[in-house]
Tab-separated table of C-alpha atoms and ligand atoms in Angstrom:
chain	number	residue	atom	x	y	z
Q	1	UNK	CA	-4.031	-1.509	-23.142
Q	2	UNK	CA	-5.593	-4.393	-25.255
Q	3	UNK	CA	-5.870	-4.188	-29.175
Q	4	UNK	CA	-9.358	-5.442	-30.026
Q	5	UNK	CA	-8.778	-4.627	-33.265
Q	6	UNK	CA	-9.496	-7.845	-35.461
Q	7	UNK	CA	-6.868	-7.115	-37.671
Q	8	UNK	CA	-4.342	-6.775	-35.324
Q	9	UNK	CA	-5.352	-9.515	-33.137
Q	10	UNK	CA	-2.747	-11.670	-32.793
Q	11	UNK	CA	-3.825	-15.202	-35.017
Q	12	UNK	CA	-2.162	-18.331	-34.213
Q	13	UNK	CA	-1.466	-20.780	-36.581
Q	14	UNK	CA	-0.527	-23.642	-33.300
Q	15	UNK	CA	-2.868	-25.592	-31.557
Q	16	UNK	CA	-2.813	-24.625	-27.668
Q	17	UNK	CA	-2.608	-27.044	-25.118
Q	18	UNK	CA	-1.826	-26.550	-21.157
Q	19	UNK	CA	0.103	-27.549	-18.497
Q	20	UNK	CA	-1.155	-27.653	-15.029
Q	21	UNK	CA	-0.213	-29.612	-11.688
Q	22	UNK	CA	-3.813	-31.475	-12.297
Q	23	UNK	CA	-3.435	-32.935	-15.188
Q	24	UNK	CA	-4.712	-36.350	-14.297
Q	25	UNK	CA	-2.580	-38.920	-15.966
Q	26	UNK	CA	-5.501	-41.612	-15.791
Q	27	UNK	CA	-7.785	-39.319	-17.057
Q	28	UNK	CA	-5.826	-38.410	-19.809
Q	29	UNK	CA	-5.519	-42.127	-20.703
Q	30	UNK	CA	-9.302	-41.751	-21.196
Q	31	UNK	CA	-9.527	-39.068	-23.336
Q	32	UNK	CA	-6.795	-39.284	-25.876
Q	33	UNK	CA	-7.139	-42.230	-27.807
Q	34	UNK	CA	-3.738	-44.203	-27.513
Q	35	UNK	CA	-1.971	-45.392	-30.293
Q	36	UNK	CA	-0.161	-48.561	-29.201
Q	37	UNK	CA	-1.124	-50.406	-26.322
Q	38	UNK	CA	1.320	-52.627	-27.072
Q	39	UNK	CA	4.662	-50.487	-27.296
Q	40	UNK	CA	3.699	-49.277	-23.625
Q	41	UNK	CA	3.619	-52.337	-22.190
Q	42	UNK	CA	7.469	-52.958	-23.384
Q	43	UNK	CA	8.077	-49.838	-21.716
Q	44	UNK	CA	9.413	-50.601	-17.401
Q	45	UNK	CA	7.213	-49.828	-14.916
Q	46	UNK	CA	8.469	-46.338	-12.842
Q	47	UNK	CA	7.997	-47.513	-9.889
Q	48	UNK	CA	7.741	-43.744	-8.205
Q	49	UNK	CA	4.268	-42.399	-8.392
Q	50	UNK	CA	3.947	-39.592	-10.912
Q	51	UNK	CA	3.676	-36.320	-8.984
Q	52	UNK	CA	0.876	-34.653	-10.587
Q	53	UNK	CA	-1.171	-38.096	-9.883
Q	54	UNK	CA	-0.194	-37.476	-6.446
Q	55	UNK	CA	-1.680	-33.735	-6.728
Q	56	UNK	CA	-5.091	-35.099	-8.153
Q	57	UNK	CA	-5.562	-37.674	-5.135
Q	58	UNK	CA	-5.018	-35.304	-2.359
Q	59	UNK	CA	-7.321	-32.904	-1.313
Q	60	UNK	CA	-6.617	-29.401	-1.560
Q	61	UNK	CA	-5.581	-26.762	0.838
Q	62	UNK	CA	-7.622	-24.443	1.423
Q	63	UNK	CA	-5.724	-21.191	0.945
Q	64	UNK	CA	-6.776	-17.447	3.026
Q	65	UNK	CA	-9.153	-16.411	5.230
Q	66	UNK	CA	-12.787	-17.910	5.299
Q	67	UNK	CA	-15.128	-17.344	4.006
Q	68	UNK	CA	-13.950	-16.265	0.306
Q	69	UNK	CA	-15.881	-14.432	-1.363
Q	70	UNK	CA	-15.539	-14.606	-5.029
Q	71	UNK	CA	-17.816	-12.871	-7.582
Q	72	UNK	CA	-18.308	-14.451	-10.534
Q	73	UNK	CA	-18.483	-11.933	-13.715
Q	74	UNK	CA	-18.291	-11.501	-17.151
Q	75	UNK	CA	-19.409	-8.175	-18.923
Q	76	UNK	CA	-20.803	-10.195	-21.625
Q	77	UNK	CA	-23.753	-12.066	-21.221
Q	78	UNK	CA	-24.249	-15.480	-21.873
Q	79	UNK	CA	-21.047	-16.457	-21.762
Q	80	UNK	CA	-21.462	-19.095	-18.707
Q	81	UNK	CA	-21.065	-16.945	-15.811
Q	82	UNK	CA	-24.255	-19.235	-14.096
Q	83	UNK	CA	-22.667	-22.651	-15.489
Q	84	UNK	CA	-19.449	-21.659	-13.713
Q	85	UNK	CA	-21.306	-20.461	-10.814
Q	86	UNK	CA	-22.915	-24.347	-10.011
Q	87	UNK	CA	-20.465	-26.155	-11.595
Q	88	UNK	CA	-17.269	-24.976	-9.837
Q	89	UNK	CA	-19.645	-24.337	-6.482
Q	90	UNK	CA	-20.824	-28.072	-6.772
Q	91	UNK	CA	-17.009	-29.104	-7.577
Q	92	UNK	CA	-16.092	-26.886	-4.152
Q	93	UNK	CA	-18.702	-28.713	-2.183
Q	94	UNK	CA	-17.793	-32.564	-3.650
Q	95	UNK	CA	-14.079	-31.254	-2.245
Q	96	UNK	CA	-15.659	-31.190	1.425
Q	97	UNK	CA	-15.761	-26.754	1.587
Q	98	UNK	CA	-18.947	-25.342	2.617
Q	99	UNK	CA	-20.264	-23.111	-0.053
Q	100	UNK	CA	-22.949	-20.582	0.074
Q	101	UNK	CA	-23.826	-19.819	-3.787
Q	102	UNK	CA	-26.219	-16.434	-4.255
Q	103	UNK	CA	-28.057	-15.739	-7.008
Q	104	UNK	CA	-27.387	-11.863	-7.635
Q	105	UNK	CA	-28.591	-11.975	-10.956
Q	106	UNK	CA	-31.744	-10.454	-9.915
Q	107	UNK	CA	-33.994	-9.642	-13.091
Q	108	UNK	CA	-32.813	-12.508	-15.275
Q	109	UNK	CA	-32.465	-15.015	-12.211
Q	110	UNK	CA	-31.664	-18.755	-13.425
Q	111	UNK	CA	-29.187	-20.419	-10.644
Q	112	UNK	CA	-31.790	-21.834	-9.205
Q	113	UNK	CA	-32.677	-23.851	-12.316
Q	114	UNK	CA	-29.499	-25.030	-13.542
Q	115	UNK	CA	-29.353	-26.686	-10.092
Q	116	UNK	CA	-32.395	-27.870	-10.551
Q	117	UNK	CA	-33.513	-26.034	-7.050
Q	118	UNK	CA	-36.079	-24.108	-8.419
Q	119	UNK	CA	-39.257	-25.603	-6.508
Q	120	UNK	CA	-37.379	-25.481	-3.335
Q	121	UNK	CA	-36.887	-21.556	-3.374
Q	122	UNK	CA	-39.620	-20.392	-0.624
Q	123	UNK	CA	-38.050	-17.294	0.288
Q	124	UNK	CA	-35.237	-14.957	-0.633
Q	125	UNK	CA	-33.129	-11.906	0.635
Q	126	UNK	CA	-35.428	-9.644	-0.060
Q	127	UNK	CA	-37.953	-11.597	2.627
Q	128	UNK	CA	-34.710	-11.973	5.013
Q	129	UNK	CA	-34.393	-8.060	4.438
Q	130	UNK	CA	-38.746	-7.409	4.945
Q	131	UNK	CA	-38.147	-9.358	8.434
Q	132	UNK	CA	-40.625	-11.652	7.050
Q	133	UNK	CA	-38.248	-15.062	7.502
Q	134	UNK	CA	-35.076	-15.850	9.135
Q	135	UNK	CA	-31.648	-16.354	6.908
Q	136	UNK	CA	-31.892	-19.871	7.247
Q	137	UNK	CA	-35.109	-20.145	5.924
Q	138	UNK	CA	-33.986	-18.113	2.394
Q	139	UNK	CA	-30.579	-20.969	2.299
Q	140	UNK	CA	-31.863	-23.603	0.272
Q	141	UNK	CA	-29.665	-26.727	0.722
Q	142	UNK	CA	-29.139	-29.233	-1.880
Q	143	UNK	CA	-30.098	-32.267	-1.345
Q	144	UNK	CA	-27.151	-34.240	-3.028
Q	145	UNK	CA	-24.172	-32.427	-1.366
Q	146	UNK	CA	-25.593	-30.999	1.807
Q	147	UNK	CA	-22.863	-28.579	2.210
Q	148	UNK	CA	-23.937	-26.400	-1.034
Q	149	UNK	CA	-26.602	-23.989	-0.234
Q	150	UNK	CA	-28.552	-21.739	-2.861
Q	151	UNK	CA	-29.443	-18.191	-1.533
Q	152	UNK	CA	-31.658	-15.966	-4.108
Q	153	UNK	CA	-31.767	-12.117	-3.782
Q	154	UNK	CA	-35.520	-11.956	-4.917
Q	155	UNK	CA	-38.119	-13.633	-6.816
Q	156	UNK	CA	-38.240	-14.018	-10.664
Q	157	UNK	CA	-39.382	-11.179	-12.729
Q	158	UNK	CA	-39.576	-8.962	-8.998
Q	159	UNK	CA	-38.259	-5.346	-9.065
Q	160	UNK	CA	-35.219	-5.343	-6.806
Q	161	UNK	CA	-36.741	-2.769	-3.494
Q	162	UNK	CA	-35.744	0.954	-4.019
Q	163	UNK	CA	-32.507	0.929	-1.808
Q	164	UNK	CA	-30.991	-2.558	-1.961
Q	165	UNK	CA	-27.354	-2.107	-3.080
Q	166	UNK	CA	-23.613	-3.259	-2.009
Q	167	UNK	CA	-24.530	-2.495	1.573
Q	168	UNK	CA	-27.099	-5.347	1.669
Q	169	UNK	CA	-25.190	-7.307	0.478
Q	170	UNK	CA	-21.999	-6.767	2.390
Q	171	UNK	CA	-24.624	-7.807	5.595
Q	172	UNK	CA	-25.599	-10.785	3.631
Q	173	UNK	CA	-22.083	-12.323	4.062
Q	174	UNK	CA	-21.505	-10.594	7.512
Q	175	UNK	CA	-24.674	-12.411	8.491
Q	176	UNK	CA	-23.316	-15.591	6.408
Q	177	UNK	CA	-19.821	-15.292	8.748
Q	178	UNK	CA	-22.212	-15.240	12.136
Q	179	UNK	CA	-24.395	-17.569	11.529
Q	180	UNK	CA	-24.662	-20.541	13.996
Q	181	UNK	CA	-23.341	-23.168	12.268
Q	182	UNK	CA	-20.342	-21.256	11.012
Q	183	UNK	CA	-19.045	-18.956	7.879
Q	184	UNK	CA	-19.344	-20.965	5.330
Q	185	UNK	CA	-15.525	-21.827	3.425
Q	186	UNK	CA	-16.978	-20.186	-0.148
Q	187	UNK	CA	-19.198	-17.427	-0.716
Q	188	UNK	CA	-19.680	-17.292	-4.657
Q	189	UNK	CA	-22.489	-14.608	-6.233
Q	190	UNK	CA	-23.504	-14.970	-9.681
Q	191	UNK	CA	-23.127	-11.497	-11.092
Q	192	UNK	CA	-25.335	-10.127	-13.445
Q	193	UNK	CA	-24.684	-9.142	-17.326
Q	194	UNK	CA	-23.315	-5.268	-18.017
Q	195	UNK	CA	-21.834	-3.038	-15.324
Q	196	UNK	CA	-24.658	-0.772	-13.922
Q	197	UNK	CA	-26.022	-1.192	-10.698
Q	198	UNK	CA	-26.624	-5.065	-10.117
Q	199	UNK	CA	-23.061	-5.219	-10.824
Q	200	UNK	CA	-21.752	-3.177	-8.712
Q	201	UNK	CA	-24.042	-4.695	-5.854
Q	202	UNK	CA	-22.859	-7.891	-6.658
Q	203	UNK	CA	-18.649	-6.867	-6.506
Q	204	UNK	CA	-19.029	-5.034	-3.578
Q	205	UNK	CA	-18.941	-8.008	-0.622
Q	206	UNK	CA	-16.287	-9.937	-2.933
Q	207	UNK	CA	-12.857	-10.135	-2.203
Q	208	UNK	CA	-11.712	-12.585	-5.374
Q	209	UNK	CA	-13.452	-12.443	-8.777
Q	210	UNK	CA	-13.444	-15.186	-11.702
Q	211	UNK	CA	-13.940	-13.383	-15.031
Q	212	UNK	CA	-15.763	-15.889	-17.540
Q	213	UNK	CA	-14.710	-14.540	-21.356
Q	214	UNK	CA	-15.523	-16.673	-24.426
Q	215	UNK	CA	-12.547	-16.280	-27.213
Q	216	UNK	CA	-14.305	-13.618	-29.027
Q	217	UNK	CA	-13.492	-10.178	-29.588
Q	218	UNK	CA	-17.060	-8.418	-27.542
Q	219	UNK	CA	-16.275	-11.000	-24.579
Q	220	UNK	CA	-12.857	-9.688	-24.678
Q	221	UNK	CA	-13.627	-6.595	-24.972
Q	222	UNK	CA	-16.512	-6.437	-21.727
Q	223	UNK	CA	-13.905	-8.510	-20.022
Q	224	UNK	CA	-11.003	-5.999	-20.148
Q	225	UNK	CA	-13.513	-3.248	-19.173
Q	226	UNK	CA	-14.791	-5.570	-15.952
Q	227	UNK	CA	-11.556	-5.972	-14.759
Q	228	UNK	CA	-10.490	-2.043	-15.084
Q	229	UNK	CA	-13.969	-1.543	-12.969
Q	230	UNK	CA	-12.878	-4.680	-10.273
Q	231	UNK	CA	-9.497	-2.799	-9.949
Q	232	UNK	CA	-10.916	0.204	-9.281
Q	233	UNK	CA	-12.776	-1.606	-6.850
Q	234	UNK	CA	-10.206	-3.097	-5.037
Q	235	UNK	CA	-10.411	-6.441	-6.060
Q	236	UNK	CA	-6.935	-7.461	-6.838
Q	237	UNK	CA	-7.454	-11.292	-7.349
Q	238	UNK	CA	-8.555	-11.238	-10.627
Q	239	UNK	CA	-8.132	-15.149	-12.406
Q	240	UNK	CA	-9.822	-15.857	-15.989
Q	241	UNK	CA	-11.852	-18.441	-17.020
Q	242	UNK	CA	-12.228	-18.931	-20.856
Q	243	UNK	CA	-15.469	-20.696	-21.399
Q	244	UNK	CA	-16.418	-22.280	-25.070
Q	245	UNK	CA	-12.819	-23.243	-26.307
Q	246	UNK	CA	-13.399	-25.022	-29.792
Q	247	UNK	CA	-9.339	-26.765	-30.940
Q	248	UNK	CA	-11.056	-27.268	-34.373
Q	249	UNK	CA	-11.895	-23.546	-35.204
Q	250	UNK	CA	-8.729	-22.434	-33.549
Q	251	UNK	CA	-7.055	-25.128	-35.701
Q	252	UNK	CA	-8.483	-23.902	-38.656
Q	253	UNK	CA	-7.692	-20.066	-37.056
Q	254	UNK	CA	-11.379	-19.379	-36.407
Q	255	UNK	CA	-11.054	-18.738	-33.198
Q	256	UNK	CA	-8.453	-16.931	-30.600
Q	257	UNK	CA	-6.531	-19.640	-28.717
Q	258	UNK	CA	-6.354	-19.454	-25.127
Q	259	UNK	CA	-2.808	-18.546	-25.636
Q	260	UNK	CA	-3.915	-15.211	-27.389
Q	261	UNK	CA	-6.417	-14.696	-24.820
Q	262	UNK	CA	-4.756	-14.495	-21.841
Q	263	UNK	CA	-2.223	-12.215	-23.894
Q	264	UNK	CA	-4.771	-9.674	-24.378
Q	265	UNK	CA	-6.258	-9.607	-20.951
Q	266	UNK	CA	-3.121	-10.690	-18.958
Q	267	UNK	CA	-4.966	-11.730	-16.668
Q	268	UNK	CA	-4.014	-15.243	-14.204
Q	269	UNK	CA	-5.920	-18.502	-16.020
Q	270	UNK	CA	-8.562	-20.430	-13.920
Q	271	UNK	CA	-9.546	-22.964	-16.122
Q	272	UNK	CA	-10.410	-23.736	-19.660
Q	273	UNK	CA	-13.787	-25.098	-20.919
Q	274	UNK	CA	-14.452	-26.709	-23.844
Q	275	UNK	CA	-17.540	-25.795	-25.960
Q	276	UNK	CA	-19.898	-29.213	-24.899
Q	277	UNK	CA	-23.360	-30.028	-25.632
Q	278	UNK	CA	-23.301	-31.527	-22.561
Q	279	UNK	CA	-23.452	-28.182	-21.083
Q	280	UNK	CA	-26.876	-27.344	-22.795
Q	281	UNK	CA	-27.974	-30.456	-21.752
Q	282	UNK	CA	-27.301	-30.815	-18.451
Q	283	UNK	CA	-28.948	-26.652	-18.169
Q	284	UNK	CA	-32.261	-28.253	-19.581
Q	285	UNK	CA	-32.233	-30.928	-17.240
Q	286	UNK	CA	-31.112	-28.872	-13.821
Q	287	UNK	CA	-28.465	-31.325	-12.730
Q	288	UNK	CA	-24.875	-29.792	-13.068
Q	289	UNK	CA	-22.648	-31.364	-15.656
Q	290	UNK	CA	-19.816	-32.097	-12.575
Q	291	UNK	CA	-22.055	-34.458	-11.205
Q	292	UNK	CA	-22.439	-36.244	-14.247
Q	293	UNK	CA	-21.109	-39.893	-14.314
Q	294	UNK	CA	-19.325	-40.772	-16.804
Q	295	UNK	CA	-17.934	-37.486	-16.473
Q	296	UNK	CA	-17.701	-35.143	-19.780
Q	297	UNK	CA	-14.603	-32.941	-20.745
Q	298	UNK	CA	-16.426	-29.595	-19.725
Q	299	UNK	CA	-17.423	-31.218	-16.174
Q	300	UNK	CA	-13.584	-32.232	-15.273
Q	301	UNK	CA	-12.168	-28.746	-16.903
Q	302	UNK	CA	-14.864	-27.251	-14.245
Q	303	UNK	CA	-13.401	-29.519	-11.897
Q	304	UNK	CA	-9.766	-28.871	-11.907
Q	305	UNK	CA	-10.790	-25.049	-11.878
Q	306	UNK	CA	-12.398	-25.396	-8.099
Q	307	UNK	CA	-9.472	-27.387	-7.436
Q	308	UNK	CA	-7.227	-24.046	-8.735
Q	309	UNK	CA	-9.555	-21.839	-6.998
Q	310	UNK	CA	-9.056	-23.224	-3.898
Q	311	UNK	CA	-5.247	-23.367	-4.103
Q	312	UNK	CA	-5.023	-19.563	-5.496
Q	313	UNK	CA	-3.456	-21.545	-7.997
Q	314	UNK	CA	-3.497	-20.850	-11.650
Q	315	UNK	CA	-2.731	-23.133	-15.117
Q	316	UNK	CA	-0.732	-21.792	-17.986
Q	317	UNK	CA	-1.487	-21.522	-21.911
Q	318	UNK	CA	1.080	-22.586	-24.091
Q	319	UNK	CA	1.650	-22.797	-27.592
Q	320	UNK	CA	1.831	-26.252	-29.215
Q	321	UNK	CA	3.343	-25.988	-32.747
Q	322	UNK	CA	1.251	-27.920	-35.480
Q	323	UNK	CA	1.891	-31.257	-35.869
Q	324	UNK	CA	5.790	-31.978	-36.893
Q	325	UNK	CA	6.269	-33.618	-40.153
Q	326	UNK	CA	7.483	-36.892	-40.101
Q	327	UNK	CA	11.193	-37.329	-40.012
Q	328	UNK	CA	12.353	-40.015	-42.564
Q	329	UNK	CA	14.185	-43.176	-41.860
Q	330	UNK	CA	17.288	-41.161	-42.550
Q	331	UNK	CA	16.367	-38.851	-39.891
Q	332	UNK	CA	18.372	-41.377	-37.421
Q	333	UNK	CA	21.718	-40.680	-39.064
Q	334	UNK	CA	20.589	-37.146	-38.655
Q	335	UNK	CA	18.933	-36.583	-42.226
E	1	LIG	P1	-24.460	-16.253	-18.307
E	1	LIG	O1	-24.801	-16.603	-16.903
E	1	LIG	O2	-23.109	-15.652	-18.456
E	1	LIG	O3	-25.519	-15.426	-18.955
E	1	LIG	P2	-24.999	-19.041	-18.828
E	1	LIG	O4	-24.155	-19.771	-17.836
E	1	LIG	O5	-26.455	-18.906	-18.508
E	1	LIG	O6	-24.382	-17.617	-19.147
E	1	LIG	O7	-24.789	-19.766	-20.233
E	1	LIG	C1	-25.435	-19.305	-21.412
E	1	LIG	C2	-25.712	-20.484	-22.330
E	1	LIG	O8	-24.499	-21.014	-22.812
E	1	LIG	C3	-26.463	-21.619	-21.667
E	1	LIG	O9	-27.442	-22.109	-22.531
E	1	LIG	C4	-25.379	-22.677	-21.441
E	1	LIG	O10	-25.909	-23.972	-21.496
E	1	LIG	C5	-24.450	-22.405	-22.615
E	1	LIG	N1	-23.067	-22.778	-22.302
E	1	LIG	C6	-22.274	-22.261	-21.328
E	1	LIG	N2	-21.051	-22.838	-21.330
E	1	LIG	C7	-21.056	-23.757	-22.339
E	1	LIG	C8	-20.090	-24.711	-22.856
E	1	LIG	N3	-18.865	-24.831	-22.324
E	1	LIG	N4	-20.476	-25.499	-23.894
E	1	LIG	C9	-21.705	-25.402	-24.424
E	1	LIG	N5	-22.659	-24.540	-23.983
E	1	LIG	C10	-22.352	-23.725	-22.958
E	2	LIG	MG1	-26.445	-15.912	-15.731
């Protein structure tokens, strides 16, 4: 079971970095400033591509049966269940996969803005469900990547009807699968905060779930109790994404490190995202931080995670000890 318990929470005096098959090697060149310029050019030019540049350039497999339905969740509010929601849906979509993304977050409903779809919603399940439209009516299709459609269970500040539970939404996707133009490669629903009812509505169709958890103890705690509750459900493919990472306050042991995280949830990792104003920025202005040019740190993290997802792969947390002291000249003759 986890320890939650500040004071036994294990605190990490090392930095955490991570390794993954991603890790862009160009990309990297633009992030970390580079010492000396210079010194590289004397090194000789390998000749063999390196493999993980390789990785990045393809596209990915897509891995199991279609569509997948992944739920994404949290416990917690606000802690960027709906930012991972468009971002890694948009990322899916960019990657060529049809993705249906549905708004299951039914009283506090904001997908819709952060994609900056909001005028465009007409009609919603709860129509589709009335008989008073057709499916394809309720899809609303973004405009920039046509394969990303936004489906909302009901209007804002709308009761959800007496009634409407898993079931509907288990037709929803069935209905999704039939349709004409064919299932779509990604189903993702945007669960709701807490774990009454619109939560377990929103598990029930899903197959896959991506548990959002900032590195603080509550998250942590609503996390571990999410995942007991998706177990139970039958949802084995658990993967973690820890949202908000901040190197300075873990530096200065303010915060968990991912490292610590993953320890106390054991769960697989998805992706890491660093805190970004970008983030808030991009929310205000309804245009998803991956499809901002330059890109920002948070947008390729969210990347690289749809790039995971779609793989069933997974990225690993590792300790980086602080900074080494610097060996003296004598350290040559072994000093
Ligand atoms: P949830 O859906 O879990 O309630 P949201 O995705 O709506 O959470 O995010 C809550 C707030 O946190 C939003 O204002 C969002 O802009 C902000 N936020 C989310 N992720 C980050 C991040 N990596 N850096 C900075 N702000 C973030
Ligand atoms: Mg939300």
């Amino acid at each position: 079971m986890l320890s939650l318990n500040p004071s036994t929470t294990p605190k990490s005096s090392a930095l955490f970095y991570f390794t993954t098959p991603f890790t862009n090697p160009l990309y990297l060149k633009t992030q970390i400033p580079r010492k000396a310029p210079t010194k590289l050019a004397h090194k000789p030019f390998s000749t063999t591509a390196p493999h993980a540049l390789l990785q990045y350039n393809r596209k990915p497999q897509l891995a199991g049966e279609t569509p997948r339905v992944v739920v994404i969740t949290s416990g917690k509010g606000g802690v960027g269940k709906t930012t991972t929601t468009a971002n890694v849906g948009l990322s899916l979509a960019r990657l060529g996969f049809s993705v249906v993304a549905i708004d299951a977050d039914v009283g506090l409903r904001n997908l819709d803005l952060l994609l900056g779809l909001e005028n465009r919603v007409n009609y919603t399940v709860v129509e589709v469900l009335n008989g008073d439209c057709r499916l394809d009516q309720a899809l609303v299709r973004d405009k920039r990547w046509s394969n990303f459609e936004l489906l909302c269970i009901s209007k804002p500040r709308y009761k959800l009807p007496l009634g409407f539970g898993g079931k509907a939404l288990v037709w929803l996707v069935d209905a999704l699968k039939a349709r004409q133009e064919g299932s779509p490669d990604f189903i993702i629903i945007d669960c709701p905060a807490g774990i009454d009812a619109g939560f377990i509505t929103a598990i029930t169709p899903a197959n896959e779930a991506v548990l959002v958890t900032t590195p603080d103890i509550t998250s942590l705690r609503d996390a571990d109790r999410v995942t007991g509750l998706l177990e139970s459900d039958g949802i084995r493919d658990i993967k973690m994404m820890v949202n908000r990472v901040r190197t300075d306050m873990i530096k200065g042991e303010d915060m968990m490190s991912v490292l610590d995280v993953q320890e106390m949830l054991g769960l697989a990792l998805l992706g890491v995202i660093p805190e970004d104003s970008e983030v808030i920025r991009s929310t205000n202005r309804g245009y998803p931080l991956v499809l901002n040019k330059p890109p920002t740190l948070a947008g390729l993290a969210f990347e690289q995670a749809a790039w995971r997802l779609v793989e069933r792969d997974s990225m690993t947390a590792v300790m980086m000890e602080e900074e080494t002291k610097k060996r003296g000249f004598f350290s040559f003759f072994g000093g």
